[in-house]
CSV table of C-alpha atoms in Angstrom, one decimal:
chain,number,residue,atom,x,y,z
T,63,MET,CA,-19.8,-41.8,-10.7
T,64,LYS,CA,-16.4,-41.5,-9.1
T,65,VAL,CA,-15.0,-38.3,-7.7
T,66,ARG,CA,-11.9,-37.4,-5.9
T,67,VAL,CA,-12.7,-35.8,-2.6
T,68,LEU,CA,-10.2,-33.6,-0.8
T,69,TYR,CA,-10.2,-32.3,2.8
T,70,PHE,CA,-8.1,-29.5,4.2
T,71,ALA,CA,-7.2,-28.0,7.6
T,72,TRP,CA,-9.5,-29.2,10.4
T,73,LEU,CA,-11.8,-31.0,8.0
T,74,ARG,CA,-8.8,-33.1,7.0
T,75,GLU,CA,-7.9,-33.7,10.7
T,76,ARG,CA,-11.4,-34.6,11.8
T,77,ILE,CA,-12.0,-37.0,8.9
T,78,GLY,CA,-8.5,-38.4,9.3
T,79,LEU,CA,-7.5,-38.3,5.6
T,80,GLY,CA,-6.6,-35.7,3.0
T,81,ARG,CA,-8.1,-37.3,-0.1
T,82,GLU,CA,-10.2,-40.3,-1.2
T,83,GLU,CA,-12.0,-41.6,-4.2
T,84,VAL,CA,-15.8,-41.7,-3.6
T,85,GLU,CA,-18.4,-43.6,-5.6
T,86,THR,CA,-21.5,-41.4,-5.5
T,87,SER,CA,-24.8,-40.8,-7.1
T,88,ALA,CA,-25.2,-37.3,-5.6
T,89,GLU,CA,-26.6,-34.6,-7.8
T,90,THR,CA,-25.2,-31.6,-5.9
T,91,VAL,CA,-22.4,-30.9,-3.5
T,92,ALA,CA,-24.9,-30.8,-0.7
T,93,ASP,CA,-26.1,-34.2,-1.6
T,94,LEU,CA,-22.6,-35.5,-1.5
T,95,VAL,CA,-22.1,-34.1,2.0
T,96,GLU,CA,-25.3,-35.9,3.1
T,97,GLU,CA,-23.9,-39.2,1.8
T,98,LEU,CA,-20.6,-38.6,3.5
T,99,ARG,CA,-22.3,-37.7,6.8
T,100,ALA,CA,-24.3,-40.9,6.7
T,101,ARG,CA,-21.1,-43.0,6.4
T,102,GLU,CA,-19.4,-42.6,9.7
T,103,GLU,CA,-19.4,-40.5,12.8
T,104,ARG,CA,-16.1,-38.7,11.9
T,105,TYR,CA,-17.7,-37.4,8.7
T,106,ALA,CA,-20.9,-36.3,10.6
T,107,ALA,CA,-18.6,-34.4,13.0
T,108,ALA,CA,-16.6,-32.7,10.3
T,109,PHE,CA,-19.7,-31.6,8.5
T,110,ALA,CA,-21.8,-30.8,11.6
T,111,ASP,CA,-21.7,-27.0,10.9
T,112,MET,CA,-21.9,-26.4,7.2
T,113,GLY,CA,-21.7,-22.6,7.8
T,114,ALA,CA,-18.1,-23.3,8.6
T,115,VAL,CA,-17.4,-25.3,5.4
T,116,ARG,CA,-16.4,-24.1,2.0
T,117,CYS,CA,-16.3,-26.1,-1.2
T,118,ALA,CA,-14.5,-26.1,-4.5
T,119,LEU,CA,-15.5,-28.0,-7.6
T,120,ASP,CA,-12.6,-28.7,-9.9
T,121,GLN,CA,-10.7,-26.0,-8.0
T,122,GLU,CA,-13.3,-23.3,-8.3
T,123,LEU,CA,-15.1,-22.0,-5.2
T,124,VAL,CA,-18.8,-22.9,-5.5
T,125,PRO,CA,-21.9,-22.8,-3.3
T,126,LEU,CA,-23.1,-26.1,-1.7
T,127,GLU,CA,-26.2,-26.2,-4.0
T,128,THR,CA,-24.0,-26.5,-7.1
T,129,SER,CA,-24.6,-29.5,-9.3
T,130,LEU,CA,-21.7,-32.0,-9.3
T,131,GLY,CA,-22.0,-32.3,-13.1
T,132,ASP,CA,-19.1,-34.2,-14.4
T,133,ALA,CA,-16.7,-32.7,-11.8
T,134,ARG,CA,-13.6,-34.8,-11.1
T,135,GLU,CA,-12.5,-33.2,-7.9
T,136,VAL,CA,-14.5,-31.9,-4.9
T,137,ALA,CA,-12.7,-30.2,-2.0
T,138,PHE,CA,-14.0,-29.3,1.4
T,139,PHE,CA,-12.3,-26.8,3.7
T,140,PRO,CA,-12.9,-24.2,6.4
T,141,PRO,CA,-13.1,-20.5,5.5
T,142,MET,CA,-9.7,-19.5,4.1
T,143,THR,CA,-7.2,-17.6,6.2
T,144,GLY,CA,-4.4,-16.6,3.9
T,145,GLY,CA,-2.6,-13.3,3.7
E,445,MET,CA,-30.4,-6.3,-26.4
E,446,SER,CA,-27.1,-4.5,-26.9
E,447,ASN,CA,-23.9,-6.3,-25.9
E,448,PRO,CA,-21.7,-4.5,-23.5
E,449,SER,CA,-18.4,-3.7,-25.2
E,450,PRO,CA,-15.7,-6.1,-24.1
E,451,SER,CA,-13.2,-4.8,-21.7
E,452,PRO,CA,-9.7,-4.6,-23.1
E,453,ALA,CA,-7.5,-7.5,-22.1
E,454,PRO,CA,-5.1,-6.5,-19.4
E,455,GLN,CA,-1.6,-6.0,-20.8
E,456,VAL,CA,0.0,-7.2,-17.7
E,457,SER,CA,1.2,-10.8,-16.9
E,458,PRO,CA,0.9,-11.3,-13.2
E,459,ARG,CA,3.8,-12.9,-11.3
E,460,ILE,CA,2.5,-15.6,-9.0
E,461,VAL,CA,4.8,-17.4,-6.7
E,462,VAL,CA,3.7,-20.1,-4.2
E,463,THR,CA,6.7,-21.3,-2.2
E,464,GLU,CA,8.1,-22.6,1.1
E,465,ALA,CA,11.1,-20.4,0.8
E,466,ASP,CA,11.4,-16.8,2.0
E,467,PHE,CA,11.3,-14.1,-0.7
E,468,ASP,CA,13.3,-10.9,-1.4
E,469,LEU,CA,11.0,-7.9,-1.2
E,470,GLY,CA,13.6,-5.6,-2.7
E,471,ALA,CA,14.0,-7.8,-5.7
E,472,GLU,CA,10.3,-8.2,-6.2
E,473,ALA,CA,9.8,-4.5,-6.0
E,474,ALA,CA,12.6,-4.0,-8.5
E,475,ARG,CA,10.9,-6.3,-11.0
E,476,LEU,CA,7.7,-4.2,-10.6
E,477,GLU,CA,9.6,-1.0,-11.3
E,478,ALA,CA,10.7,-2.2,-14.8
E,479,GLY,CA,9.0,-0.3,-17.6
E,480,SER,CA,9.3,3.4,-18.4
E,481,ASP,CA,5.8,4.2,-17.6
E,482,THR,CA,5.7,3.0,-14.0
E,483,GLY,CA,5.7,5.9,-11.6
E,484,ALA,CA,4.3,4.1,-8.5
E,485,VAL,CA,5.0,0.8,-6.8
E,486,VAL,CA,3.0,-0.3,-3.8
E,487,THR,CA,3.9,-3.4,-1.8
E,488,PHE,CA,2.2,-5.1,1.1
E,489,THR,CA,4.1,-7.6,3.2
E,490,GLY,CA,2.4,-9.9,5.8
E,491,ARG,CA,4.4,-11.3,8.7
E,492,VAL,CA,3.8,-13.9,11.4
E,493,ARG,CA,2.7,-11.9,14.3
E,494,ASP,CA,3.0,-13.2,17.8
E,495,VAL,CA,-0.3,-11.9,19.2
E,496,SER,CA,-0.2,-13.7,22.5
E,497,GLY,CA,3.5,-13.7,23.1
E,498,GLY,CA,3.5,-17.5,23.2
E,499,LEU,CA,3.5,-18.4,19.5
E,500,ARG,CA,6.1,-21.1,18.7
E,501,ARG,CA,5.3,-21.9,15.1
E,502,MET,CA,2.8,-21.3,12.4
E,503,THR,CA,2.1,-23.8,9.7
E,504,ILE,CA,0.4,-22.8,6.5
E,505,GLU,CA,-1.5,-25.5,4.6
E,506,HIS,CA,-2.7,-24.9,1.0
E,507,TYR,CA,-4.5,-26.6,-1.9
E,508,PRO,CA,-1.7,-27.2,-4.4
E,509,GLY,CA,-4.0,-27.7,-7.4
E,510,MET,CA,-6.0,-24.6,-6.8
E,511,THR,CA,-3.8,-22.1,-5.1
E,512,GLU,CA,-1.9,-20.7,-8.1
E,513,LYS,CA,-5.1,-20.5,-10.2
E,514,ALA,CA,-7.0,-18.7,-7.5
E,515,LEU,CA,-4.1,-16.2,-7.0
E,516,ARG,CA,-3.9,-15.6,-10.8
E,517,THR,CA,-7.6,-15.0,-11.0
E,518,ILE,CA,-7.4,-12.4,-8.3
E,519,ALA,CA,-4.4,-10.7,-9.9
E,520,GLU,CA,-6.1,-10.6,-13.3
E,521,GLU,CA,-9.2,-9.2,-11.8
E,522,ALA,CA,-7.1,-6.4,-10.3
E,523,ALA,CA,-5.4,-5.8,-13.7
E,524,GLU,CA,-8.8,-5.4,-15.3
E,525,ARG,CA,-10.0,-2.9,-12.7
E,526,TRP,CA,-7.0,-0.7,-12.6
E,527,PRO,CA,-4.4,0.4,-15.2
E,528,LEU,CA,-1.5,-1.7,-13.8
E,529,SER,CA,1.9,-2.2,-15.4
E,530,GLY,CA,2.7,-5.0,-13.0
E,531,VAL,CA,1.1,-7.3,-10.4
E,532,THR,CA,2.9,-9.7,-8.1
E,533,ILE,CA,1.6,-12.1,-5.5
E,534,VAL,CA,4.0,-14.3,-3.4
E,535,HIS,CA,2.6,-16.6,-0.7
E,536,ARG,CA,4.5,-19.0,1.4
E,537,HIS,CA,3.3,-22.3,2.9
E,538,GLY,CA,4.8,-24.8,5.3
E,539,ALA,CA,6.3,-24.1,8.7
E,540,LEU,CA,7.0,-20.5,9.7
E,541,SER,CA,8.3,-18.8,12.9
E,542,PRO,CA,7.2,-15.5,14.5
E,543,GLY,CA,8.6,-12.6,12.5
E,544,ASP,CA,8.8,-14.6,9.3
E,545,ARG,CA,7.3,-13.1,6.2
E,546,ILE,CA,4.2,-14.9,5.1
E,547,MET,CA,3.3,-13.2,1.8
E,548,MET,CA,3.4,-10.1,-0.3
E,549,VAL,CA,1.5,-8.4,-3.0
E,550,GLY,CA,2.9,-5.7,-5.2
E,551,THR,CA,1.4,-3.4,-7.8
E,552,ALA,CA,2.9,-1.0,-10.3
E,553,SER,CA,1.1,1.8,-12.1
E,554,ARG,CA,1.5,5.2,-13.5
E,555,HIS,CA,-0.3,6.8,-10.6
E,556,ARG,CA,-0.4,6.2,-6.9
E,557,ASP,CA,-4.2,5.9,-6.5
E,558,ALA,CA,-4.4,2.9,-8.9
E,559,ALA,CA,-1.4,1.2,-7.2
E,560,PHE,CA,-2.8,1.7,-3.7
E,561,ALA,CA,-6.3,0.6,-4.6
E,562,ALA,CA,-5.2,-2.5,-6.5
E,563,ALA,CA,-2.9,-3.6,-3.7
E,564,SER,CA,-5.6,-3.2,-1.1
E,565,PHE,CA,-8.0,-5.1,-3.4
E,566,LEU,CA,-5.5,-8.0,-3.8
E,567,MET,CA,-5.1,-8.3,-0.1
E,568,ASP,CA,-8.9,-8.3,0.6
E,569,TYR,CA,-9.5,-11.0,-2.0
E,570,LEU,CA,-6.5,-13.1,-1.1
E,571,LYS,CA,-7.6,-13.2,2.6
E,572,SER,CA,-10.9,-14.8,1.8
E,573,ARG,CA,-10.6,-16.3,-1.6
E,574,ALA,CA,-7.2,-18.0,-1.8
E,575,PRO,CA,-7.0,-21.6,-0.3
E,576,PHE,CA,-4.6,-21.1,2.6
E,577,TRP,CA,-5.2,-22.1,6.2
E,578,LYS,CA,-3.0,-21.1,9.1
E,579,LYS,CA,-2.4,-23.3,12.1
E,580,GLU,CA,-0.7,-21.9,15.2
E,581,GLU,CA,1.3,-23.8,17.8
E,582,THR,CA,1.6,-22.1,21.2
E,583,ALA,CA,2.6,-23.3,24.7
E,584,ASP,CA,-1.1,-24.3,25.1
E,585,GLY,CA,-1.2,-26.5,22.0
E,586,MET,CA,-2.2,-26.3,18.3
E,587,GLY,CA,-5.2,-24.5,16.8
E,588,TRP,CA,-6.4,-23.4,13.4
E,589,VAL,CA,-6.7,-19.6,13.0
E,590,ALA,CA,-10.3,-18.7,12.6
E,591,ALA,CA,-11.4,-16.6,9.7
E,592,ARG,CA,-12.3,-13.0,10.6
E,593,GLU,CA,-15.8,-11.8,9.7
E,594,ALA,CA,-14.2,-8.4,8.9
E,595,ASP,CA,-12.2,-10.1,6.2
E,596,GLU,CA,-15.2,-11.4,4.4
E,597,ALA,CA,-17.0,-8.1,4.9
E,598,ALA,CA,-14.0,-6.3,3.4
E,599,LEU,CA,-15.0,-7.7,0.0
E,600,ASP,CA,-18.2,-5.7,0.0
E,601,ARG,CA,-16.5,-2.5,-0.7
E,602,TRP,CA,-15.2,-3.8,-4.0
E,603,ARG,CA,-18.7,-4.9,-5.1
E,604,ASP,CA,-20.6,-1.7,-4.2
E,605,ARG,CA,-18.9,0.6,-6.7
E,606,ASP,CA,-17.0,0.6,-9.9
E,607,ALA,CA,-13.3,0.8,-9.5
E,608,ASP,CA,-11.5,4.0,-10.6
K,882,MET,CA,8.5,-15.9,29.4
K,883,SER,CA,4.9,-14.9,29.2
K,884,ASN,CA,3.8,-11.4,29.0
K,885,PRO,CA,0.2,-11.3,27.9
K,886,SER,CA,-0.6,-7.8,29.1
K,887,PRO,CA,-1.6,-5.5,26.2
K,888,SER,CA,0.9,-2.7,25.6
K,889,PRO,CA,-0.3,0.9,25.3
K,890,ALA,CA,-0.1,2.7,22.0
K,891,PRO,CA,3.4,2.2,20.7
K,892,GLN,CA,5.8,5.2,20.7
K,893,VAL,CA,6.8,5.5,17.1
K,894,SER,CA,9.9,7.3,16.1
K,895,PRO,CA,9.6,8.1,12.4
K,896,ARG,CA,12.5,7.4,10.2
K,897,ILE,CA,13.1,10.5,8.0
K,898,VAL,CA,15.8,10.5,5.3
K,899,VAL,CA,16.5,13.3,2.9
K,900,THR,CA,19.3,12.3,0.6
K,901,GLU,CA,20.9,12.6,-2.9
K,902,ALA,CA,21.7,8.9,-2.8
K,903,ASP,CA,19.5,6.1,-3.9
K,904,PHE,CA,17.9,3.9,-1.2
K,905,ASP,CA,17.4,0.2,-0.5
K,906,LEU,CA,13.7,-0.6,-0.4
K,907,GLY,CA,14.3,-4.1,0.9
K,908,ALA,CA,16.4,-2.8,3.8
K,909,GLU,CA,13.9,-0.1,4.6
K,910,ALA,CA,11.1,-2.6,4.7
K,911,ALA,CA,13.2,-4.9,6.9
K,912,ARG,CA,13.6,-2.1,9.4
K,913,LEU,CA,9.8,-1.6,9.5
K,914,GLU,CA,9.3,-5.3,10.1
K,915,ALA,CA,11.2,-5.3,13.3
K,916,GLY,CA,9.0,-5.7,16.4
K,917,SER,CA,6.9,-8.8,17.3
K,918,ASP,CA,3.6,-7.0,16.9
K,919,THR,CA,4.1,-5.9,13.3
K,920,GLY,CA,1.8,-8.0,11.0
K,921,ALA,CA,1.7,-5.7,8.0
K,922,VAL,CA,4.1,-3.5,6.2
K,923,VAL,CA,3.1,-1.3,3.2
K,924,THR,CA,5.6,0.6,1.1
K,925,PHE,CA,5.1,3.1,-1.7
K,926,THR,CA,7.9,3.8,-4.1
K,927,GLY,CA,7.8,6.7,-6.5
K,928,ARG,CA,10.0,6.7,-9.7
K,929,VAL,CA,11.0,9.2,-12.4
K,930,ARG,CA,8.5,8.5,-15.1
K,931,ASP,CA,9.2,9.4,-18.7
K,932,VAL,CA,5.8,10.6,-19.7
K,933,SER,CA,6.6,12.2,-23.0
K,934,GLY,CA,9.4,9.7,-24.0
K,935,GLY,CA,11.8,12.6,-24.2
K,936,LEU,CA,12.8,13.1,-20.6
K,937,ARG,CA,16.6,13.5,-20.1
K,938,ARG,CA,16.9,14.4,-16.5
K,939,MET,CA,14.8,15.4,-13.5
K,940,THR,CA,16.3,17.7,-10.8
K,941,ILE,CA,14.6,17.9,-7.4
K,942,GLU,CA,15.1,21.1,-5.4
K,943,HIS,CA,14.2,21.2,-1.8
K,944,TYR,CA,14.3,23.6,1.2
K,945,PRO,CA,17.0,22.1,3.5
K,946,GLY,CA,15.9,23.9,6.6
K,947,MET,CA,12.3,22.9,6.3
K,948,THR,CA,12.2,19.6,4.5
K,949,GLU,CA,13.0,17.2,7.3
K,950,LYS,CA,10.7,19.0,9.7
K,951,ALA,CA,7.8,18.9,7.3
K,952,LEU,CA,8.3,15.2,6.7
K,953,ARG,CA,8.5,14.5,10.4
K,954,THR,CA,5.3,16.5,11.0
K,955,ILE,CA,3.5,14.5,8.4
K,956,ALA,CA,4.8,11.2,9.7
K,957,GLU,CA,3.8,12.1,13.3
K,958,GLU,CA,0.4,13.0,12.2
K,959,ALA,CA,0.0,9.6,10.6
K,960,ALA,CA,1.2,7.9,13.8
K,961,GLU,CA,-1.4,9.8,15.7
K,962,ARG,CA,-4.2,8.8,13.4
K,963,TRP,CA,-3.4,5.1,13.1
K,964,PRO,CA,-1.8,2.5,15.4
K,965,LEU,CA,1.5,2.3,13.7
K,966,SER,CA,4.6,0.4,14.9
K,967,GLY,CA,6.8,2.1,12.3
K,968,VAL,CA,6.8,5.0,9.8
K,969,THR,CA,9.5,5.8,7.2
K,970,ILE,CA,9.8,8.5,4.7
K,971,VAL,CA,12.8,8.7,2.3
K,972,HIS,CA,13.0,11.4,-0.3
K,973,ARG,CA,15.8,12.2,-2.7
K,974,HIS,CA,16.9,15.5,-4.2
K,975,GLY,CA,19.4,16.5,-6.8
K,976,ALA,CA,19.7,15.1,-10.3
K,977,LEU,CA,17.8,12.0,-11.3
K,978,SER,CA,17.3,10.0,-14.5
K,979,PRO,CA,14.2,8.3,-15.9
K,980,GLY,CA,13.6,5.1,-14.0
K,981,ASP,CA,15.4,6.3,-10.9
K,982,ARG,CA,13.6,6.0,-7.5
K,983,ILE,CA,12.5,9.4,-6.2
K,984,MET,CA,11.1,8.5,-2.8
K,985,MET,CA,9.4,6.0,-0.6
K,986,VAL,CA,7.1,5.9,2.3
K,987,GLY,CA,6.6,2.8,4.5
K,988,THR,CA,4.2,2.0,7.3
K,989,ALA,CA,4.1,-0.9,9.7
K,990,SER,CA,1.1,-1.9,11.8
K,991,ARG,CA,-0.7,-4.9,13.3
K,992,HIS,CA,-3.4,-4.8,10.7
K,993,ARG,CA,-3.4,-4.2,7.0
K,994,ASP,CA,-6.1,-1.5,6.9
K,995,ALA,CA,-4.1,0.9,9.2
K,996,ALA,CA,-0.9,0.3,7.2
K,997,PHE,CA,-2.6,1.0,3.9
K,998,ALA,CA,-4.5,4.0,5.0
K,999,ALA,CA,-1.5,5.6,6.7
K,1000,ALA,CA,0.8,5.0,3.6
K,1001,SER,CA,-1.9,6.6,1.4
K,1002,PHE,CA,-2.2,9.5,3.8
K,1003,LEU,CA,1.6,10.1,3.9
K,1004,MET,CA,1.7,10.2,0.1
K,1005,ASP,CA,-1.2,12.7,-0.1
K,1006,TYR,CA,0.4,15.0,2.4
K,1007,LEU,CA,3.9,14.7,1.1
K,1008,LYS,CA,2.8,15.6,-2.5
K,1009,SER,CA,1.4,18.9,-1.4
K,1010,ARG,CA,3.0,19.8,1.9
K,1011,ALA,CA,6.6,18.8,1.7
K,1012,PRO,CA,9.0,21.5,0.1
K,1013,PHE,CA,10.2,19.7,-3.0
K,1014,TRP,CA,10.0,21.0,-6.5
K,1015,LYS,CA,10.7,19.0,-9.7
K,1016,LYS,CA,12.3,20.3,-12.8
K,1017,GLU,CA,12.4,18.3,-16.0
K,1018,GLU,CA,14.8,18.6,-18.8
K,1019,THR,CA,13.6,17.3,-22.2
K,1020,ALA,CA,14.8,17.7,-25.8
K,1021,ASP,CA,12.6,20.9,-25.8
K,1022,GLY,CA,14.2,22.5,-22.8
K,1023,MET,CA,13.7,22.8,-19.1
K,1024,GLY,CA,10.5,23.3,-17.2
K,1025,TRP,CA,9.2,23.1,-13.6
K,1026,VAL,CA,6.6,20.4,-13.0
K,1027,ALA,CA,3.2,22.0,-12.3
K,1028,ALA,CA,1.3,21.0,-9.1
K,1029,ARG,CA,-1.7,18.9,-9.9
K,1030,GLU,CA,-5.0,20.2,-8.6
K,1031,ALA,CA,-6.0,16.6,-7.9
K,1032,ASP,CA,-3.1,16.4,-5.4
K,1033,GLU,CA,-4.3,19.3,-3.4
K,1034,ALA,CA,-7.9,18.0,-3.6
K,1035,ALA,CA,-6.7,14.6,-2.3
K,1036,LEU,CA,-6.1,16.1,1.1
K,1037,ASP,CA,-9.8,16.7,1.5
K,1038,ARG,CA,-10.6,13.1,2.1
K,1039,TRP,CA,-8.4,13.1,5.3
K,1040,ARG,CA,-10.2,16.2,6.6
K,1041,ASP,CA,-13.8,15.1,6.1
K,1042,ARG,CA,-13.8,12.2,8.4
K,1043,ASP,CA,-12.0,10.7,11.4
K,1044,ALA,CA,-9.3,8.2,10.7
K,1045,ASP,CA,-9.9,4.6,11.8
V,1196,MET,CA,13.4,44.7,11.2
V,1197,LYS,CA,15.7,42.4,9.3
V,1198,VAL,CA,14.5,39.1,7.8
V,1199,ARG,CA,16.1,36.4,5.7
V,1200,VAL,CA,14.1,35.9,2.6
V,1201,LEU,CA,14.4,32.7,0.6
V,1202,TYR,CA,13.2,31.8,-2.9
V,1203,PHE,CA,12.8,28.4,-4.5
V,1204,ALA,CA,12.2,26.9,-7.9
V,1205,TRP,CA,10.9,29.3,-10.6
V,1206,LEU,CA,10.6,32.1,-8.0
V,1207,ARG,CA,14.4,31.8,-7.4
V,1208,GLU,CA,15.0,31.8,-11.1
V,1209,ARG,CA,12.9,34.8,-11.9
V,1210,ILE,CA,14.3,36.9,-9.0
V,1211,GLY,CA,17.8,35.6,-9.8
V,1212,LEU,CA,18.8,34.7,-6.3
V,1213,GLY,CA,18.1,32.1,-3.7
V,1214,ARG,CA,18.3,34.2,-0.5
V,1215,GLU,CA,18.8,37.7,0.7
V,1216,GLU,CA,18.6,39.8,3.9
V,1217,VAL,CA,15.7,42.3,3.7
V,1218,GLU,CA,15.2,45.3,5.9
V,1219,THR,CA,11.4,45.6,6.2
V,1220,SER,CA,8.7,47.3,8.2
V,1221,ALA,CA,6.0,45.0,6.8
V,1222,GLU,CA,3.4,43.7,9.2
V,1223,THR,CA,2.3,40.7,7.3
V,1224,VAL,CA,3.8,38.4,4.6
V,1225,ALA,CA,1.5,40.0,2.1
V,1226,ASP,CA,2.9,43.5,3.0
V,1227,LEU,CA,6.4,42.1,2.5
V,1228,VAL,CA,5.4,40.9,-0.9
V,1229,GLU,CA,4.2,44.4,-1.8
V,1230,GLU,CA,7.5,45.9,-0.7
V,1231,LEU,CA,9.4,43.4,-2.8
V,1232,ARG,CA,7.2,44.0,-5.8
V,1233,ALA,CA,7.8,47.7,-5.6
V,1234,ARG,CA,11.5,47.2,-5.7
V,1235,GLU,CA,12.3,45.9,-9.1
V,1236,GLU,CA,10.6,44.5,-12.2
V,1237,ARG,CA,11.9,41.0,-11.6
V,1238,TYR,CA,10.2,40.9,-8.2
V,1239,ALA,CA,7.0,42.2,-9.7
V,1240,ALA,CA,7.2,39.4,-12.3
V,1241,ALA,CA,7.9,36.7,-9.8
V,1242,PHE,CA,5.0,37.8,-7.5
V,1243,ALA,CA,2.6,38.6,-10.4
V,1244,ASP,CA,0.2,35.7,-9.6
V,1245,MET,CA,0.1,35.1,-5.9
V,1246,GLY,CA,-2.3,32.2,-6.4
V,1247,ALA,CA,0.8,30.3,-7.6
V,1248,VAL,CA,3.0,31.3,-4.6
V,1249,ARG,CA,3.2,29.6,-1.3
V,1250,CYS,CA,4.9,30.9,1.8
V,1251,ALA,CA,6.7,29.5,4.9
V,1252,LEU,CA,7.5,31.5,8.0
V,1253,ASP,CA,10.4,30.1,10.0
V,1254,GLN,CA,9.9,26.9,8.0
V,1255,GLU,CA,6.2,26.5,8.6
V,1256,LEU,CA,3.6,26.8,5.8
V,1257,VAL,CA,1.4,29.9,6.5
V,1258,PRO,CA,-1.2,31.9,4.6
V,1259,LEU,CA,-0.1,35.3,3.1
V,1260,GLU,CA,-2.1,37.2,5.6
V,1261,THR,CA,0.0,35.9,8.5
V,1262,SER,CA,1.8,38.5,10.6
V,1263,LEU,CA,5.5,38.5,10.3
V,1264,GLY,CA,5.9,38.8,14.1
V,1265,ASP,CA,9.5,38.2,15.0
V,1266,ALA,CA,10.1,35.7,12.3
V,1267,ARG,CA,13.6,35.4,11.1
V,1268,GLU,CA,13.1,33.5,7.9
V,1269,VAL,CA,10.5,33.9,5.2
V,1270,ALA,CA,10.4,31.6,2.2
V,1271,PHE,CA,8.5,32.0,-1.1
V,1272,PHE,CA,8.0,29.1,-3.5
V,1273,PRO,CA,5.5,27.5,-6.0
V,1274,PRO,CA,3.1,24.8,-5.0
V,1275,MET,CA,5.1,21.8,-4.0
V,1276,THR,CA,5.6,18.8,-6.3
V,1277,GLY,CA,7.3,16.2,-4.2
V,1278,GLY,CA,6.5,12.5,-4.0
């Protein structure tokens, strides 16, 4: 299954890109993070502290345990600082 | 098992603006004042604050596909909790300087308590639930603004009790 | 020019305006935004509401010798309770029509909680402690608006606990 | 002793004037109200329900039991309805 993966703020900077298409067999968001971590050091660095990472599935905030289902877009970012 | 009665759909259509441009607070407040039954309008404006005295620039990144949806969800939630005749959220992104306006929320209601509570609620949710990230450039370099634990904790007060 | 030393509690000089003329909310908010340490500005605007659908005119009487003093006292009390960088109270008197602005309060602070709490405090005190009286003219005649018990009771929440 | 007495809103309307100079020997605001009530029916009517009357002494809100002292201005009015 193919998903669009987006990165924002310092996650984008550490990984070095803002979006990519990823071929994955992950069941949950957490599984996808594991796959990405295993790829390259920059991913492992970006996802080193998952307490500092938030996730949205098709533009809805979700916990990491959430099933990917047939989501088309997964986004990772630090805690938000709007306002 | 009895079904809870559905809450009435809010009458109000929130005004959501995500923009690089500055906004006109007076004009936004005037929009909220429209309607013969609006007695109270509350606005909150957030501004780039130069905490250290060395801030050169602030850049706000956001998640274009999600931002407006998230803001609308927060505004609709407020309109379900309080009897509002108007709700506005304006949030800027891009490069800002110290003193620049960052965002505003505005609420209109018959009574002041609802307008105040709803504006405060909007701010609390917007701080932790809308996909914006601030980066600051000072003489010492660039850095992402860290989320404050107090901002996340602020949401608890809206969970613990019913709105009224 | 670096000046990282934290400044002591700012000396706020409240802006108090008692006037027959309308006011410019945007301009009042812009005044409150001045100052590099202001991150949050909250405004409340009150408007003549046509509750019954038959309101022709509202006339606001006040006590010229006392009004400004009373408003200043309320504003200074707010500035003692919360770390404010600005406080504004504008209140109109004379003849007003449905939809007209009656008054506003505005507060500026570093943080949103102080700005919200202080604005809410100003409103509560102003409702019951500033010498204004509203008279309404409808198709049925003229009548003085009665004070709401809830407005007097609203003051209790500021007595029961320390501000913070 | 001479004091300036002011009336606002429906107190002004019932008494039929907004201000007057009053020669009084009252010790407290409440005593002054008694003197005024005894004068004429319109004063008695205006001060019939003291629960609905507020008072300021030299432009400071005070309770009715307050001593007049050397106050120069006493004001009577209904509960305030600003905002």
